[in-house]
Amino acid sequence: MKKIKSNDVMLQTMTRLLAFVILAFSVYIFFAGHNNPGGGFIGGLMTASAFLLMYLVFDMKSMKKVIPFNFTSIIAVGLLIAIGTGVSTMLLGYPFLTHFFEYIPTPFLGEVGLTTTLPFDLGVYLVVAGIALTIILTIAEDDK
Amino acid sequence: MNNIVVFPILIPFIVGLVMVIFRNNIQVQRWLSVFGVVAIGFVAVLLMNQIRSEGIQTLQLGGWQAPFGISMVADMFSALLILTSSIVAFACLFFAFNSIGKERESFYFYPMFLFLLTGINGSFLTGDIFHLFVNFEVMLIASYVLISLGGKKVQLRESIKYVLINVISSFLFLVAIAYLYAVTGTLNLAHLSVRVAEVGQDGLLTVVAILFLIVFGLKAALFLFFWLPGSYSAPPTAVAAIFAALLTKVGIYAIFRMFTLVFYHEPQITHLLIGIMGALTMVLGAIGAVAHWDIKKILAYNVIIAVGFIIAGLASFTSAAILGSIYYLIHDIIIKALIFLLGGTVIALAGTSKLNEMSGLIRNHPYLGWIFFIAALSLGGIPPLSGFIGKVYITQGTFEAGYYWLGAIGLITSLMVLYSIMKIFMNGFWGETALSKDMEKGTTKGLMFPIALLTVATIALGVGAEGIHVYIDIATQALLNPSLYIEAVFGGEPMP
């Protein structure tokens, strides 16, 4: 990667701000998926795009320090979470991939509709974000 | 409801994922992959016995009733294929341990191998046409990685062709599904069968059937096999063996499933077309196998011939022919893996794949030579070995159905198969010993165990044909009576 010139103050400051907005919106979209358009796939893509913006503006080395994850393992972990929701209900005697939906009273948020589809979607979210970043970063580091 | 039905898909998938996390520990990956493949075989045996005693096993994923959710269906045909493929995968894994090399192993070779099995087992088990498409893609994407892993020039060139042809055929598959969905309004195979039977297979549905035939023909190398000889000679031996043994067989399985379960109403059009394509496949494949003097090419064309021969059984569509096809399909999975592993070993020893540059290997490698001889006889269909019984039944079936030309072509091409494979034996193993022991380019160290395992399997399948006859008979009955499949999927619930 080329060293970013030091006069990118505007870009870097705006990115510090915008990355949070994009990340927050991606998380919102991820949670909205059950009743509104959205879900794990588009949420994961948006998270990846926020990271990508940071990768574009700051250099690779400092980003590695900020996000010390191995994205390939994140793909595997996401898939394991997704398949775990299917396997766990299977172990309870239901067919594979059975999901449950229940309104559960919680202390601060009142009655919240919780579903076991959410961990499944979390898996999708992690897989999509992991794959998108793996593809982009692998191509970016190709010249070394 | 029977959750064991999804285990052949879940086991390789989860094991593969765990291996991705333990990327740098190759020893762990090896043991995990062996464990996964053995577990699949164990589950397949369990399933076979359940199907034998209780009929076709089904699972409605997520508990949704049949046409609305995805149904997983394990009938005897799929269970037999899963068992056979796990045996072959076991042998290819052991071959890979000693031949694939460290740089491939540390770049996700074993996870991809297990994801390939995930897709294959999923294709065998699914009861939903779109889920079949997804499983095809799982299998194909893993195979794209396996064919190009290593990055040699020939691999890269052939993988471009392979990916391109499969992307096009997948696109056609999607278009065919879209047409079928527009006509029938359902994706569940059992429900499709009911709907097609209700409206009768009119001209439009027959066109869709032929589109499916083209799609699966591209996957199974049925007549549209132009991509196969190049692609299957590019990857390393262990990968080429699993490709030759399993990938085209999944296409054959799909053709069998579609044309025995859904599109069986106009056999004088569709099945005759299948027969003609099968005959052309056999003839062209045999010409290729006889013409080439390159071991890899000869073996690849042998894959094509077998596809045509198995499909000839489906074209005849009598109970003897289907019985023979299942026998021959199981035999062919094992023998193709064996002959590719043997061919790869011979190439590794001689350092070349050209037949006229090698000779006299039998002096230093008597076991390898005689095992190759046994495999050649089995491939040709000599009586005590496994290729015989399937050939007899298929030929009987073609004659019963009145397709004498198809049976005759099958028998003539058997001779040409035997000639082409004996050409390798006579040129490679007999004659003056060209290479002394220390001039050889590779060793057979550690490679003989998987080869011996598959040889034992092909002999056992030939000698013990009576023993598995009861299972194959159940599979044949289920293929010939779609109502068994439909009843198992709907389980007595009312059909919408």
PDB file of C-alpha atoms in Angstrom, chain B residues 133-399:
ATOM      1  CA  PHE B 133     -29.417 -26.084  -7.540  1.00  0.00           C
ATOM      2  CA  VAL B 134     -27.903 -24.651  -4.340  1.00  0.00           C
ATOM      3  CA  ASN B 135     -26.207 -27.941  -3.543  1.00  0.00           C
ATOM      4  CA  PHE B 136     -24.862 -28.113  -7.083  1.00  0.00           C
ATOM      5  CA  GLU B 137     -23.322 -24.703  -6.533  1.00  0.00           C
ATOM      6  CA  VAL B 138     -21.807 -25.729  -3.181  1.00  0.00           C
ATOM      7  CA  MET B 139     -20.240 -28.691  -4.907  1.00  0.00           C
ATOM      8  CA  LEU B 140     -19.114 -26.710  -7.950  1.00  0.00           C
ATOM      9  CA  ILE B 141     -17.551 -23.833  -6.018  1.00  0.00           C
ATOM     10  CA  ALA B 142     -15.568 -26.290  -3.906  1.00  0.00           C
ATOM     11  CA  SER B 143     -14.519 -28.005  -7.129  1.00  0.00           C
ATOM     12  CA  TYR B 144     -13.437 -24.675  -8.679  1.00  0.00           C
ATOM     13  CA  VAL B 145     -11.117 -24.173  -5.727  1.00  0.00           C
ATOM     14  CA  LEU B 146      -9.796 -27.726  -5.846  1.00  0.00           C
ATOM     15  CA  ILE B 147      -9.140 -27.623  -9.584  1.00  0.00           C
ATOM     16  CA  SER B 148      -7.185 -24.362  -9.412  1.00  0.00           C
ATOM     17  CA  LEU B 149      -5.500 -24.851  -6.009  1.00  0.00           C
ATOM     18  CA  GLY B 150      -1.753 -24.869  -6.561  1.00  0.00           C
ATOM     19  CA  GLY B 151      -1.867 -22.344  -9.391  1.00  0.00           C
ATOM     20  CA  LYS B 152       0.085 -24.210 -12.074  1.00  0.00           C
ATOM     21  CA  LYS B 153      -0.318 -22.821 -15.566  1.00  0.00           C
ATOM     22  CA  VAL B 154      -2.285 -25.785 -16.896  1.00  0.00           C
ATOM     23  CA  GLN B 155      -4.570 -25.713 -13.864  1.00  0.00           C
ATOM     24  CA  LEU B 156      -5.333 -22.049 -14.347  1.00  0.00           C
ATOM     25  CA  ARG B 157      -6.059 -22.498 -18.043  1.00  0.00           C
ATOM     26  CA  GLU B 158      -8.357 -25.473 -17.503  1.00  0.00           C
ATOM     27  CA  SER B 159     -10.097 -23.939 -14.504  1.00  0.00           C
ATOM     28  CA  ILE B 160     -11.127 -20.935 -16.617  1.00  0.00           C
ATOM     29  CA  LYS B 161     -12.810 -23.283 -19.088  1.00  0.00           C
ATOM     30  CA  TYR B 162     -14.326 -25.361 -16.304  1.00  0.00           C
ATOM     31  CA  VAL B 163     -15.716 -22.370 -14.430  1.00  0.00           C
ATOM     32  CA  LEU B 164     -17.069 -20.809 -17.621  1.00  0.00           C
ATOM     33  CA  ILE B 165     -18.926 -23.924 -18.760  1.00  0.00           C
ATOM     34  CA  ASN B 166     -20.361 -24.499 -15.301  1.00  0.00           C
ATOM     35  CA  VAL B 167     -21.492 -20.912 -14.893  1.00  0.00           C
ATOM     36  CA  ILE B 168     -23.347 -21.195 -18.193  1.00  0.00           C
ATOM     37  CA  SER B 169     -24.923 -24.515 -17.252  1.00  0.00           C
ATOM     38  CA  SER B 170     -25.913 -23.154 -13.834  1.00  0.00           C
ATOM     39  CA  PHE B 171     -27.570 -20.217 -15.570  1.00  0.00           C
ATOM     40  CA  LEU B 172     -29.498 -22.626 -17.812  1.00  0.00           C
ATOM     41  CA  PHE B 173     -30.427 -24.624 -14.713  1.00  0.00           C
ATOM     42  CA  LEU B 174     -31.925 -21.490 -13.151  1.00  0.00           C
ATOM     43  CA  VAL B 175     -33.817 -20.679 -16.349  1.00  0.00           C
ATOM     44  CA  ALA B 176     -35.173 -24.218 -16.455  1.00  0.00           C
ATOM     45  CA  ILE B 177     -36.306 -23.961 -12.831  1.00  0.00           C
ATOM     46  CA  ALA B 178     -37.987 -20.639 -13.619  1.00  0.00           C
ATOM     47  CA  TYR B 179     -39.912 -22.178 -16.534  1.00  0.00           C
ATOM     48  CA  LEU B 180     -40.919 -25.151 -14.416  1.00  0.00           C
ATOM     49  CA  TYR B 181     -42.039 -22.899 -11.576  1.00  0.00           C
ATOM     50  CA  ALA B 182     -44.061 -20.766 -13.971  1.00  0.00           C
ATOM     51  CA  VAL B 183     -45.851 -23.831 -15.343  1.00  0.00           C
ATOM     52  CA  THR B 184     -46.420 -25.824 -12.152  1.00  0.00           C
ATOM     53  CA  GLY B 185     -46.144 -23.269  -9.337  1.00  0.00           C
ATOM     54  CA  THR B 186     -44.093 -25.477  -7.032  1.00  0.00           C
ATOM     55  CA  LEU B 187     -40.478 -26.416  -6.397  1.00  0.00           C
ATOM     56  CA  ASN B 188     -40.839 -29.527  -4.254  1.00  0.00           C
ATOM     57  CA  LEU B 189     -39.924 -32.594  -6.318  1.00  0.00           C
ATOM     58  CA  ALA B 190     -42.735 -34.750  -4.983  1.00  0.00           C
ATOM     59  CA  HIS B 191     -45.265 -31.973  -5.478  1.00  0.00           C
ATOM     60  CA  LEU B 192     -43.863 -31.327  -8.962  1.00  0.00           C
ATOM     61  CA  SER B 193     -44.401 -34.970  -9.756  1.00  0.00           C
ATOM     62  CA  VAL B 194     -48.032 -34.731  -8.656  1.00  0.00           C
ATOM     63  CA  ARG B 195     -48.659 -31.491 -10.557  1.00  0.00           C
ATOM     64  CA  VAL B 196     -47.054 -32.750 -13.764  1.00  0.00           C
ATOM     65  CA  ALA B 197     -49.078 -35.950 -13.545  1.00  0.00           C
ATOM     66  CA  GLU B 198     -52.271 -33.907 -13.031  1.00  0.00           C
ATOM     67  CA  VAL B 199     -51.895 -31.655 -16.070  1.00  0.00           C
ATOM     68  CA  GLY B 200     -50.241 -34.326 -18.171  1.00  0.00           C
ATOM     69  CA  GLN B 201     -46.812 -33.743 -19.652  1.00  0.00           C
ATOM     70  CA  ASP B 202     -47.758 -31.503 -22.551  1.00  0.00           C
ATOM     71  CA  GLY B 203     -45.455 -29.973 -25.147  1.00  0.00           C
ATOM     72  CA  LEU B 204     -44.310 -27.126 -22.905  1.00  0.00           C
ATOM     73  CA  LEU B 205     -43.359 -29.414 -20.031  1.00  0.00           C
ATOM     74  CA  THR B 206     -41.514 -31.705 -22.420  1.00  0.00           C
ATOM     75  CA  VAL B 207     -39.500 -28.726 -23.634  1.00  0.00           C
ATOM     76  CA  VAL B 208     -38.671 -27.879 -20.010  1.00  0.00           C
ATOM     77  CA  ALA B 209     -37.702 -31.529 -19.488  1.00  0.00           C
ATOM     78  CA  ILE B 210     -35.325 -31.352 -22.439  1.00  0.00           C
ATOM     79  CA  LEU B 211     -33.842 -28.127 -21.063  1.00  0.00           C
ATOM     80  CA  PHE B 212     -33.187 -29.974 -17.807  1.00  0.00           C
ATOM     81  CA  LEU B 213     -31.642 -32.779 -19.821  1.00  0.00           C
ATOM     82  CA  ILE B 214     -29.241 -30.291 -21.460  1.00  0.00           C
ATOM     83  CA  VAL B 215     -28.348 -28.770 -18.085  1.00  0.00           C
ATOM     84  CA  PHE B 216     -27.673 -32.095 -16.386  1.00  0.00           C
ATOM     85  CA  GLY B 217     -26.042 -33.356 -19.564  1.00  0.00           C
ATOM     86  CA  LEU B 218     -23.508 -30.539 -19.229  1.00  0.00           C
ATOM     87  CA  LYS B 219     -22.898 -31.449 -15.588  1.00  0.00           C
ATOM     88  CA  ALA B 220     -22.794 -35.190 -16.176  1.00  0.00           C
ATOM     89  CA  ALA B 221     -20.814 -35.097 -19.445  1.00  0.00           C
ATOM     90  CA  LEU B 222     -23.700 -36.739 -21.273  1.00  0.00           C
ATOM     91  CA  PHE B 223     -22.973 -35.970 -24.935  1.00  0.00           C
ATOM     92  CA  LEU B 224     -22.041 -32.373 -23.956  1.00  0.00           C
ATOM     93  CA  PHE B 225     -18.711 -33.560 -22.616  1.00  0.00           C
ATOM     94  CA  PHE B 226     -16.320 -31.344 -24.570  1.00  0.00           C
ATOM     95  CA  TRP B 227     -15.107 -29.642 -21.378  1.00  0.00           C
ATOM     96  CA  LEU B 228     -14.297 -32.828 -19.473  1.00  0.00           C
ATOM     97  CA  PRO B 229     -11.046 -34.293 -20.902  1.00  0.00           C
ATOM     98  CA  GLY B 230      -9.114 -31.057 -20.377  1.00  0.00           C
ATOM     99  CA  SER B 231     -10.520 -30.226 -16.950  1.00  0.00           C
ATOM    100  CA  TYR B 232     -10.033 -33.671 -15.454  1.00  0.00           C
ATOM    101  CA  SER B 233      -6.414 -33.935 -16.520  1.00  0.00           C
ATOM    102  CA  ALA B 234      -5.355 -30.643 -14.905  1.00  0.00           C
ATOM    103  CA  PRO B 235      -5.690 -31.140 -11.104  1.00  0.00           C
ATOM    104  CA  PRO B 236      -3.452 -33.394  -8.968  1.00  0.00           C
ATOM    105  CA  THR B 237      -4.252 -37.102  -8.847  1.00  0.00           C
ATOM    106  CA  ALA B 238      -6.244 -37.245  -5.617  1.00  0.00           C
ATOM    107  CA  VAL B 239      -8.484 -34.391  -6.783  1.00  0.00           C
ATOM    108  CA  ALA B 240      -8.878 -35.777 -10.301  1.00  0.00           C
ATOM    109  CA  ALA B 241      -9.891 -39.118  -8.800  1.00  0.00           C
ATOM    110  CA  ILE B 242     -12.627 -37.657  -6.626  1.00  0.00           C
ATOM    111  CA  PHE B 243     -13.849 -35.544  -9.551  1.00  0.00           C
ATOM    112  CA  ALA B 244     -13.969 -38.512 -11.901  1.00  0.00           C
ATOM    113  CA  ALA B 245     -15.664 -40.661  -9.300  1.00  0.00           C
ATOM    114  CA  LEU B 246     -18.285 -38.244  -8.038  1.00  0.00           C
ATOM    115  CA  LEU B 247     -18.914 -35.031  -9.965  1.00  0.00           C
ATOM    116  CA  THR B 248     -20.378 -36.499 -13.139  1.00  0.00           C
ATOM    117  CA  LYS B 249     -22.296 -39.000 -11.017  1.00  0.00           C
ATOM    118  CA  VAL B 250     -24.181 -36.193  -9.329  1.00  0.00           C
ATOM    119  CA  GLY B 251     -25.377 -35.081 -12.762  1.00  0.00           C
ATOM    120  CA  ILE B 252     -26.387 -38.652 -13.541  1.00  0.00           C
ATOM    121  CA  TYR B 253     -28.236 -38.847 -10.237  1.00  0.00           C
ATOM    122  CA  ALA B 254     -30.117 -35.651 -11.115  1.00  0.00           C
ATOM    123  CA  ILE B 255     -31.074 -37.028 -14.533  1.00  0.00           C
ATOM    124  CA  PHE B 256     -32.319 -40.213 -12.890  1.00  0.00           C
ATOM    125  CA  ARG B 257     -34.285 -38.287 -10.291  1.00  0.00           C
ATOM    126  CA  MET B 258     -35.919 -35.903 -12.764  1.00  0.00           C
ATOM    127  CA  PHE B 259     -36.765 -38.490 -15.390  1.00  0.00           C
ATOM    128  CA  THR B 260     -38.057 -41.184 -13.050  1.00  0.00           C
ATOM    129  CA  LEU B 261     -39.912 -38.917 -10.638  1.00  0.00           C
ATOM    130  CA  VAL B 262     -41.161 -35.907 -12.590  1.00  0.00           C
ATOM    131  CA  PHE B 263     -40.876 -36.269 -16.366  1.00  0.00           C
ATOM    132  CA  TYR B 264     -41.748 -39.921 -16.926  1.00  0.00           C
ATOM    133  CA  HIS B 265     -44.945 -39.427 -18.959  1.00  0.00           C
ATOM    134  CA  GLU B 266     -43.495 -39.100 -22.450  1.00  0.00           C
ATOM    135  CA  PRO B 267     -40.771 -41.746 -22.594  1.00  0.00           C
ATOM    136  CA  GLN B 268     -41.068 -42.052 -26.365  1.00  0.00           C
ATOM    137  CA  ILE B 269     -39.712 -38.497 -26.623  1.00  0.00           C
ATOM    138  CA  THR B 270     -37.536 -37.815 -23.594  1.00  0.00           C
ATOM    139  CA  HIS B 271     -36.189 -41.284 -22.902  1.00  0.00           C
ATOM    140  CA  LEU B 272     -35.515 -41.944 -26.573  1.00  0.00           C
ATOM    141  CA  LEU B 273     -33.570 -38.677 -26.697  1.00  0.00           C
ATOM    142  CA  ILE B 274     -31.676 -39.749 -23.570  1.00  0.00           C
ATOM    143  CA  GLY B 275     -30.901 -43.057 -25.291  1.00  0.00           C
ATOM    144  CA  ILE B 276     -29.602 -41.352 -28.420  1.00  0.00           C
ATOM    145  CA  MET B 277     -27.462 -38.997 -26.348  1.00  0.00           C
ATOM    146  CA  GLY B 278     -26.171 -41.965 -24.357  1.00  0.00           C
ATOM    147  CA  ALA B 279     -25.286 -43.874 -27.515  1.00  0.00           C
ATOM    148  CA  LEU B 280     -23.466 -40.879 -29.001  1.00  0.00           C
ATOM    149  CA  THR B 281     -21.647 -40.351 -25.692  1.00  0.00           C
ATOM    150  CA  MET B 282     -20.474 -43.960 -25.680  1.00  0.00           C
ATOM    151  CA  VAL B 283     -19.328 -43.907 -29.303  1.00  0.00           C
ATOM    152  CA  LEU B 284     -17.524 -40.575 -29.131  1.00  0.00           C
ATOM    153  CA  GLY B 285     -16.001 -41.398 -25.743  1.00  0.00           C
ATOM    154  CA  ALA B 286     -14.775 -44.761 -27.015  1.00  0.00           C
ATOM    155  CA  ILE B 287     -13.218 -43.136 -30.072  1.00  0.00           C
ATOM    156  CA  GLY B 288     -11.421 -40.689 -27.790  1.00  0.00           C
ATOM    157  CA  ALA B 289     -10.243 -43.418 -25.429  1.00  0.00           C
ATOM    158  CA  VAL B 290      -8.866 -45.530 -28.259  1.00  0.00           C
ATOM    159  CA  ALA B 291      -7.272 -42.644 -30.141  1.00  0.00           C
ATOM    160  CA  HIS B 292      -5.209 -41.069 -27.347  1.00  0.00           C
ATOM    161  CA  TRP B 293      -1.744 -42.134 -26.214  1.00  0.00           C
ATOM    162  CA  ASP B 294      -1.805 -40.026 -23.086  1.00  0.00           C
ATOM    163  CA  ILE B 295      -2.841 -41.776 -19.846  1.00  0.00           C
ATOM    164  CA  LYS B 296      -4.759 -38.780 -18.494  1.00  0.00           C
ATOM    165  CA  LYS B 297      -6.769 -38.408 -21.692  1.00  0.00           C
ATOM    166  CA  ILE B 298      -7.537 -42.130 -21.925  1.00  0.00           C
ATOM    167  CA  LEU B 299      -8.847 -42.169 -18.369  1.00  0.00           C
ATOM    168  CA  ALA B 300     -10.926 -39.011 -18.879  1.00  0.00           C
ATOM    169  CA  TYR B 301     -12.595 -40.488 -21.958  1.00  0.00           C
ATOM    170  CA  ASN B 302     -13.346 -43.633 -19.948  1.00  0.00           C
ATOM    171  CA  VAL B 303     -15.358 -41.470 -17.551  1.00  0.00           C
ATOM    172  CA  ILE B 304     -17.430 -40.284 -20.511  1.00  0.00           C
ATOM    173  CA  ILE B 305     -18.094 -43.800 -21.831  1.00  0.00           C
ATOM    174  CA  ALA B 306     -19.393 -44.933 -18.456  1.00  0.00           C
ATOM    175  CA  VAL B 307     -21.791 -41.973 -18.304  1.00  0.00           C
ATOM    176  CA  GLY B 308     -23.289 -43.016 -21.625  1.00  0.00           C
ATOM    177  CA  PHE B 309     -23.595 -46.604 -20.482  1.00  0.00           C
ATOM    178  CA  ILE B 310     -25.353 -45.800 -17.203  1.00  0.00           C
ATOM    179  CA  ILE B 311     -27.727 -43.480 -19.027  1.00  0.00           C
ATOM    180  CA  ALA B 312     -28.538 -46.262 -21.507  1.00  0.00           C
ATOM    181  CA  GLY B 313     -30.138 -48.075 -18.578  1.00  0.00           C
ATOM    182  CA  LEU B 314     -32.359 -45.103 -17.806  1.00  0.00           C
ATOM    183  CA  ALA B 315     -33.327 -44.767 -21.478  1.00  0.00           C
ATOM    184  CA  SER B 316     -34.554 -48.351 -21.552  1.00  0.00           C
ATOM    185  CA  PHE B 317     -36.648 -47.720 -18.410  1.00  0.00           C
ATOM    186  CA  THR B 318     -37.372 -51.337 -17.530  1.00  0.00           C
ATOM    187  CA  SER B 319     -36.802 -52.712 -14.057  1.00  0.00           C
ATOM    188  CA  ALA B 320     -33.817 -54.789 -15.179  1.00  0.00           C
ATOM    189  CA  ALA B 321     -32.213 -51.766 -16.835  1.00  0.00           C
ATOM    190  CA  ILE B 322     -32.661 -49.500 -13.798  1.00  0.00           C
ATOM    191  CA  LEU B 323     -31.323 -52.273 -11.561  1.00  0.00           C
ATOM    192  CA  GLY B 324     -28.308 -52.564 -13.828  1.00  0.00           C
ATOM    193  CA  SER B 325     -27.810 -48.811 -13.881  1.00  0.00           C
ATOM    194  CA  ILE B 326     -27.667 -48.644 -10.091  1.00  0.00           C
ATOM    195  CA  TYR B 327     -25.223 -51.556  -9.934  1.00  0.00           C
ATOM    196  CA  TYR B 328     -23.114 -49.969 -12.628  1.00  0.00           C
ATOM    197  CA  LEU B 329     -23.261 -46.515 -11.050  1.00  0.00           C
ATOM    198  CA  ILE B 330     -21.922 -47.859  -7.748  1.00  0.00           C
ATOM    199  CA  HIS B 331     -19.284 -49.912  -9.544  1.00  0.00           C
ATOM    200  CA  ASP B 332     -18.293 -46.955 -11.672  1.00  0.00           C
ATOM    201  CA  ILE B 333     -17.798 -44.583  -8.706  1.00  0.00           C
ATOM    202  CA  ILE B 334     -15.361 -47.042  -7.155  1.00  0.00           C
ATOM    203  CA  ILE B 335     -13.568 -48.128 -10.317  1.00  0.00           C
ATOM    204  CA  LYS B 336     -13.115 -44.603 -11.683  1.00  0.00           C
ATOM    205  CA  ALA B 337     -11.498 -43.475  -8.437  1.00  0.00           C
ATOM    206  CA  LEU B 338      -9.300 -46.589  -8.480  1.00  0.00           C
ATOM    207  CA  ILE B 339      -8.220 -46.221 -12.091  1.00  0.00           C
ATOM    208  CA  PHE B 340      -7.461 -42.515 -11.670  1.00  0.00           C
ATOM    209  CA  LEU B 341      -5.387 -43.194  -8.552  1.00  0.00           C
ATOM    210  CA  LEU B 342      -3.528 -45.955 -10.427  1.00  0.00           C
ATOM    211  CA  GLY B 343      -3.019 -43.775 -13.465  1.00  0.00           C
ATOM    212  CA  GLY B 344      -1.742 -40.936 -11.285  1.00  0.00           C
ATOM    213  CA  THR B 345       0.700 -43.274  -9.569  1.00  0.00           C
ATOM    214  CA  VAL B 346       1.977 -44.581 -12.912  1.00  0.00           C
ATOM    215  CA  ILE B 347       2.447 -41.018 -14.161  1.00  0.00           C
ATOM    216  CA  ALA B 348       4.257 -40.080 -10.944  1.00  0.00           C
ATOM    217  CA  LEU B 349       6.598 -43.078 -11.323  1.00  0.00           C
ATOM    218  CA  ALA B 350       7.365 -42.603 -14.988  1.00  0.00           C
ATOM    219  CA  GLY B 351       7.491 -38.826 -14.806  1.00  0.00           C
ATOM    220  CA  THR B 352       5.427 -38.583 -17.980  1.00  0.00           C
ATOM    221  CA  SER B 353       1.872 -39.290 -19.025  1.00  0.00           C
ATOM    222  CA  LYS B 354       2.774 -40.312 -22.589  1.00  0.00           C
ATOM    223  CA  LEU B 355       2.443 -44.044 -23.138  1.00  0.00           C
ATOM    224  CA  ASN B 356       5.204 -44.366 -25.706  1.00  0.00           C
ATOM    225  CA  GLU B 357       7.784 -42.909 -23.314  1.00  0.00           C
ATOM    226  CA  MET B 358       7.324 -45.544 -20.606  1.00  0.00           C
ATOM    227  CA  SER B 359       7.607 -49.294 -20.346  1.00  0.00           C
ATOM    228  CA  GLY B 360       8.425 -52.175 -18.049  1.00  0.00           C
ATOM    229  CA  LEU B 361       7.152 -50.824 -14.756  1.00  0.00           C
ATOM    230  CA  ILE B 362       6.043 -54.294 -13.638  1.00  0.00           C
ATOM    231  CA  ARG B 363       9.580 -55.450 -12.900  1.00  0.00           C
ATOM    232  CA  ASN B 364       9.957 -52.975 -10.049  1.00  0.00           C
ATOM    233  CA  HIS B 365       6.296 -52.671  -9.121  1.00  0.00           C
ATOM    234  CA  PRO B 366       4.612 -56.063  -9.432  1.00  0.00           C
ATOM    235  CA  TYR B 367       1.761 -55.270  -7.009  1.00  0.00           C
ATOM    236  CA  LEU B 368       0.900 -52.041  -8.763  1.00  0.00           C
ATOM    237  CA  GLY B 369       0.952 -53.831 -12.109  1.00  0.00           C
ATOM    238  CA  TRP B 370      -1.360 -56.662 -11.135  1.00  0.00           C
ATOM    239  CA  ILE B 371      -3.739 -54.354  -9.315  1.00  0.00           C
ATOM    240  CA  PHE B 372      -3.878 -52.304 -12.482  1.00  0.00           C
ATOM    241  CA  PHE B 373      -4.653 -55.508 -14.381  1.00  0.00           C
ATOM    242  CA  ILE B 374      -7.526 -56.348 -12.000  1.00  0.00           C
ATOM    243  CA  ALA B 375      -8.872 -52.792 -12.287  1.00  0.00           C
ATOM    244  CA  ALA B 376      -8.688 -52.992 -16.083  1.00  0.00           C
ATOM    245  CA  LEU B 377     -10.646 -56.250 -16.122  1.00  0.00           C
ATOM    246  CA  SER B 378     -13.208 -54.809 -13.740  1.00  0.00           C
ATOM    247  CA  LEU B 379     -13.580 -51.743 -15.933  1.00  0.00           C
ATOM    248  CA  GLY B 380     -14.080 -53.932 -18.970  1.00  0.00           C
ATOM    249  CA  GLY B 381     -16.726 -55.996 -17.176  1.00  0.00           C
ATOM    250  CA  ILE B 382     -15.083 -59.415 -16.780  1.00  0.00           C
ATOM    251  CA  PRO B 383     -17.350 -61.754 -14.749  1.00  0.00           C
ATOM    252  CA  PRO B 384     -16.036 -62.169 -11.213  1.00  0.00           C
ATOM    253  CA  LEU B 385     -15.458 -58.423 -10.869  1.00  0.00           C
ATOM    254  CA  SER B 386     -17.906 -55.641 -10.193  1.00  0.00           C
ATOM    255  CA  GLY B 387     -18.400 -54.253 -13.695  1.00  0.00           C
ATOM    256  CA  PHE B 388     -20.002 -57.437 -14.936  1.00  0.00           C
ATOM    257  CA  ILE B 389     -23.374 -57.592 -13.248  1.00  0.00           C
ATOM    258  CA  GLY B 390     -24.375 -54.043 -14.074  1.00  0.00           C
ATOM    259  CA  LYS B 391     -23.456 -54.570 -17.704  1.00  0.00           C
ATOM    260  CA  VAL B 392     -25.501 -57.741 -17.908  1.00  0.00           C
ATOM    261  CA  TYR B 393     -28.593 -56.103 -16.457  1.00  0.00           C
ATOM    262  CA  ILE B 394     -28.310 -52.964 -18.574  1.00  0.00           C
ATOM    263  CA  THR B 395     -27.847 -55.020 -21.746  1.00  0.00           C
ATOM    264  CA  GLN B 396     -30.789 -57.209 -20.792  1.00  0.00           C
ATOM    265  CA  GLY B 397     -32.876 -54.116 -20.132  1.00  0.00           C
ATOM    266  CA  THR B 398     -32.030 -52.495 -23.461  1.00  0.00           C
ATOM    267  CA  PHE B 399     -32.941 -55.673 -25.307  1.00  0.00           C
TER     268      PHE B 399
END
